[in-house]
Amino acid sequence: MDFKKIDKILETAPSFRRAQVKRFIFKNLIEDWEEATSLSKDLRALMSSKFSLNIEHQRSESKENNTTKELITLEDGFQIETVLMRHEDGRNTVCVSSQVGCALGCDFCATGKLGFFRNLTANEIVMQVLLFNRLLKKEGKQVTNVVYMGMGEPMLNYENVINSIHFMNNKDVFGLGARKFSISTAGVVEGIKKLIKEPMEINLAVSIHAPNDKLRTALMPINKKWNLKQLFTAIDEYIAKTNRRVMLEYTLIKNVNDSLIEAAQLKELARNKLCFINLITYNKTKFYAPPSSAVVKRFADYLEKHRVAFTFRQRFGHDIAAACGQLARKKK
Ligand code: SAH
Ligand code: SF4
């Protein structure tokens, strides 16, 4: 789906016509040009022959809570996964993928184990949100938030990621405010620096997962390029320039990063900063396991006692392998 093509197809048409056609795609969320009944028959025929609205996808619905996962097949046959989480407070958050696979190879992550195949285009990112808007429309709802926390490292596909945000922010597309978008990075410092310069107020999340360099390098190879000190210098700069709160993601992994020693180190990292820790319990894989609930509670209690701001991430979509780090499709 190349949205730029629309202007080319309608090059000679008046501009209100182009706007009308785009409204059908992004507002009326039609899935077939035959639904665009206020367009002339000829125009519908032209659009059907030149611009397919079809998104090849396979849907799984979670029983345990309101999570939907879509496996999307891209035009070149690569497959990506994207997840919708319906929160109790009414937010409908889409977790989009930004790449097919990921080059950063974090030791605990299913996507990282795939390796890297290619970047997604901005259109392919937008398409993931479009697909869920089509679904939600049937329930009288819409996507309210977009988080770049699916497959891939968004900061290594920076331009397409930012372009997709600009596009979805447009009032003629989804009109989603800048603050409704969050980019999560494993610690690509040059990406954080670019984000600091963005005029749009996009939220930043950083995957920490290990509060000392030795452990972090073992789990996340990116730490060799940018260690915790360099990473937190960039985070400090982001906070100083934007005055926006940063989310530090910390996934608790059994016997790896779940002791009180790590809790104390994490507290030091987060100390006196405009940030909060998002605790996640690890979603089991072949390689690692989540800690017991008693150990999770001990860790959380420590943060609480030392007044470190934190939240627990609600677990979504376990039964359909849609939870963090479980997205791992690449090709048919
Ligand atoms: N590449 C970016 C965006 C992906 S976000 C990043 O790493 O931040 C996906 C989040 O889920 C990251 O915080 C990642 O570290 C975490 N994650 C990976 N595998 C996981 C697992 N099995 N259980 C819980 N979280 C996991
Ligand atoms: Fe890539 Fe993020 Fe997974 Fe690391 S955690 S391998 S950066 S997707």
Tab-separated table of N, CA and C and ligand atoms in Angstrom, residues 98-99 101-115 148-154 156 184-188 207 209 219-222 325 327, ligand 2:
chain	number	residue	atom	x	y	z
A	98	SER	N	8.556	-2.230	13.556
A	98	SER	CA	9.246	-1.247	12.724
A	98	SER	C	10.239	-1.897	11.759
A	99	GLN	N	10.564	-3.162	12.000
A	99	GLN	CA	11.479	-3.884	11.120
A	99	GLN	C	11.032	-5.347	11.021
A	101	GLY	N	12.361	-8.650	11.801
A	101	GLY	CA	13.482	-9.109	12.615
A	101	GLY	C	14.161	-7.940	13.307
A	102	CYS	N	15.340	-8.190	13.866
A	102	CYS	CA	16.087	-7.122	14.545
A	102	CYS	C	17.559	-7.496	14.573
A	103	ALA	N	18.401	-6.499	14.337
A	103	ALA	CA	19.839	-6.758	14.242
A	103	ALA	C	20.519	-6.738	15.603
A	104	LEU	N	19.812	-6.302	16.646
A	104	LEU	CA	20.510	-6.058	17.903
A	104	LEU	C	20.702	-7.313	18.764
A	105	GLY	N	19.956	-8.353	18.441
A	105	GLY	CA	20.226	-9.670	19.041
A	105	GLY	C	20.253	-9.735	20.549
A	106	CYS	N	19.318	-9.080	21.219
A	106	CYS	CA	19.267	-9.225	22.682
A	106	CYS	C	19.005	-10.700	23.006
A	107	ASP	N	19.693	-11.155	24.048
A	107	ASP	CA	19.744	-12.578	24.320
A	107	ASP	C	18.395	-13.180	24.729
A	108	PHE	N	17.498	-12.336	25.236
A	108	PHE	CA	16.238	-12.842	25.799
A	108	PHE	C	15.069	-12.673	24.847
A	109	CYS	N	15.296	-12.103	23.662
A	109	CYS	CA	14.182	-11.638	22.832
A	109	CYS	C	13.971	-12.513	21.591
A	110	ALA	N	12.746	-12.949	21.404
A	110	ALA	CA	12.441	-13.839	20.277
A	110	ALA	C	12.696	-13.156	18.934
A	111	THR	N	12.387	-11.852	18.855
A	111	THR	CA	12.645	-11.135	17.599
A	111	THR	C	14.142	-11.088	17.325
A	112	GLY	N	14.914	-10.816	18.375
A	112	GLY	CA	16.367	-10.727	18.236
A	112	GLY	C	16.975	-12.030	17.721
A	113	LYS	N	16.357	-13.146	18.097
A	113	LYS	CA	16.877	-14.452	17.667
A	113	LYS	C	16.684	-14.695	16.175
A	114	LEU	N	15.774	-13.942	15.573
A	114	LEU	CA	15.517	-14.125	14.133
A	114	LEU	C	16.643	-13.552	13.285
A	115	GLY	N	17.299	-12.524	13.798
A	115	GLY	CA	18.225	-11.754	12.962
A	115	GLY	C	17.447	-10.671	12.221
A	148	TYR	N	5.836	1.969	19.495
A	148	TYR	CA	6.783	1.283	18.609
A	148	TYR	C	7.533	0.270	19.451
A	149	MET	N	6.808	-0.793	19.832
A	149	MET	CA	7.361	-1.806	20.730
A	149	MET	C	7.160	-3.207	20.176
A	150	GLY	N	6.910	-3.288	18.880
A	150	GLY	CA	6.764	-4.610	18.274
A	150	GLY	C	8.123	-5.115	17.816
A	151	MET	N	8.150	-5.758	16.667
A	151	MET	CA	9.411	-6.315	16.163
A	151	MET	C	10.322	-5.191	15.673
A	152	GLY	N	11.593	-5.314	16.022
A	152	GLY	CA	12.584	-4.395	15.459
A	152	GLY	C	12.985	-3.248	16.366
A	153	GLU	N	14.042	-2.559	15.957
A	153	GLU	CA	14.557	-1.412	16.720
A	153	GLU	C	14.199	-0.132	15.955
A	154	PRO	N	13.197	0.597	16.425
A	154	PRO	CA	12.722	1.765	15.673
A	154	PRO	C	13.795	2.819	15.413
A	156	LEU	N	16.735	2.388	14.594
A	156	LEU	CA	17.582	2.013	13.451
A	156	LEU	C	16.789	2.072	12.140
A	184	SER	N	10.119	3.017	21.592
A	184	SER	CA	10.965	2.294	22.553
A	184	SER	C	12.279	1.914	21.886
A	185	THR	N	13.370	2.182	22.573
A	185	THR	CA	14.678	1.817	22.025
A	185	THR	C	15.465	0.980	23.013
A	186	ALA	N	16.279	0.094	22.478
A	186	ALA	CA	17.160	-0.712	23.325
A	186	ALA	C	18.384	0.090	23.767
A	187	GLY	N	18.451	1.361	23.336
A	187	GLY	CA	19.567	2.196	23.781
A	187	GLY	C	20.419	2.717	22.635
A	188	VAL	N	19.780	2.995	21.510
A	188	VAL	CA	20.507	3.569	20.375
A	188	VAL	C	20.617	5.077	20.620
A	207	SER	N	14.623	0.531	26.907
A	207	SER	CA	14.743	-0.803	27.494
A	207	SER	C	16.053	-0.869	28.265
A	209	HIS	N	16.656	-3.146	31.421
A	209	HIS	CA	16.733	-4.588	31.712
A	209	HIS	C	17.930	-5.034	32.543
A	219	LEU	N	23.477	-9.314	28.185
A	219	LEU	CA	22.101	-9.505	27.701
A	219	LEU	C	21.820	-8.740	26.419
A	220	MET	N	22.400	-7.547	26.323
A	220	MET	CA	22.077	-6.656	25.204
A	220	MET	C	23.368	-6.161	24.552
A	221	PRO	N	23.781	-6.771	23.454
A	221	PRO	CA	25.061	-6.421	22.820
A	221	PRO	C	25.208	-4.930	22.486
A	222	ILE	N	24.105	-4.217	22.313
A	222	ILE	CA	24.166	-2.779	22.013
A	222	ILE	C	24.913	-2.018	23.110
A	325	GLY	N	8.231	-9.277	23.301
A	325	GLY	CA	9.352	-10.162	23.009
A	325	GLY	C	8.953	-11.495	22.407
A	327	LEU	N	7.081	-11.714	19.543
A	327	LEU	CA	6.749	-11.566	18.131
A	327	LEU	C	7.930	-12.052	17.296
B	2	SF4	FE1	15.714	-5.971	19.048
B	2	SF4	FE2	14.381	-4.799	21.040
B	2	SF4	FE3	14.380	-7.479	20.769
B	2	SF4	FE4	16.600	-6.243	21.529
B	2	SF4	S1	14.664	-6.336	22.649
B	2	SF4	S2	16.474	-7.845	19.978
B	2	SF4	S3	16.468	-4.378	20.363
B	2	SF4	S4	13.496	-5.998	19.369
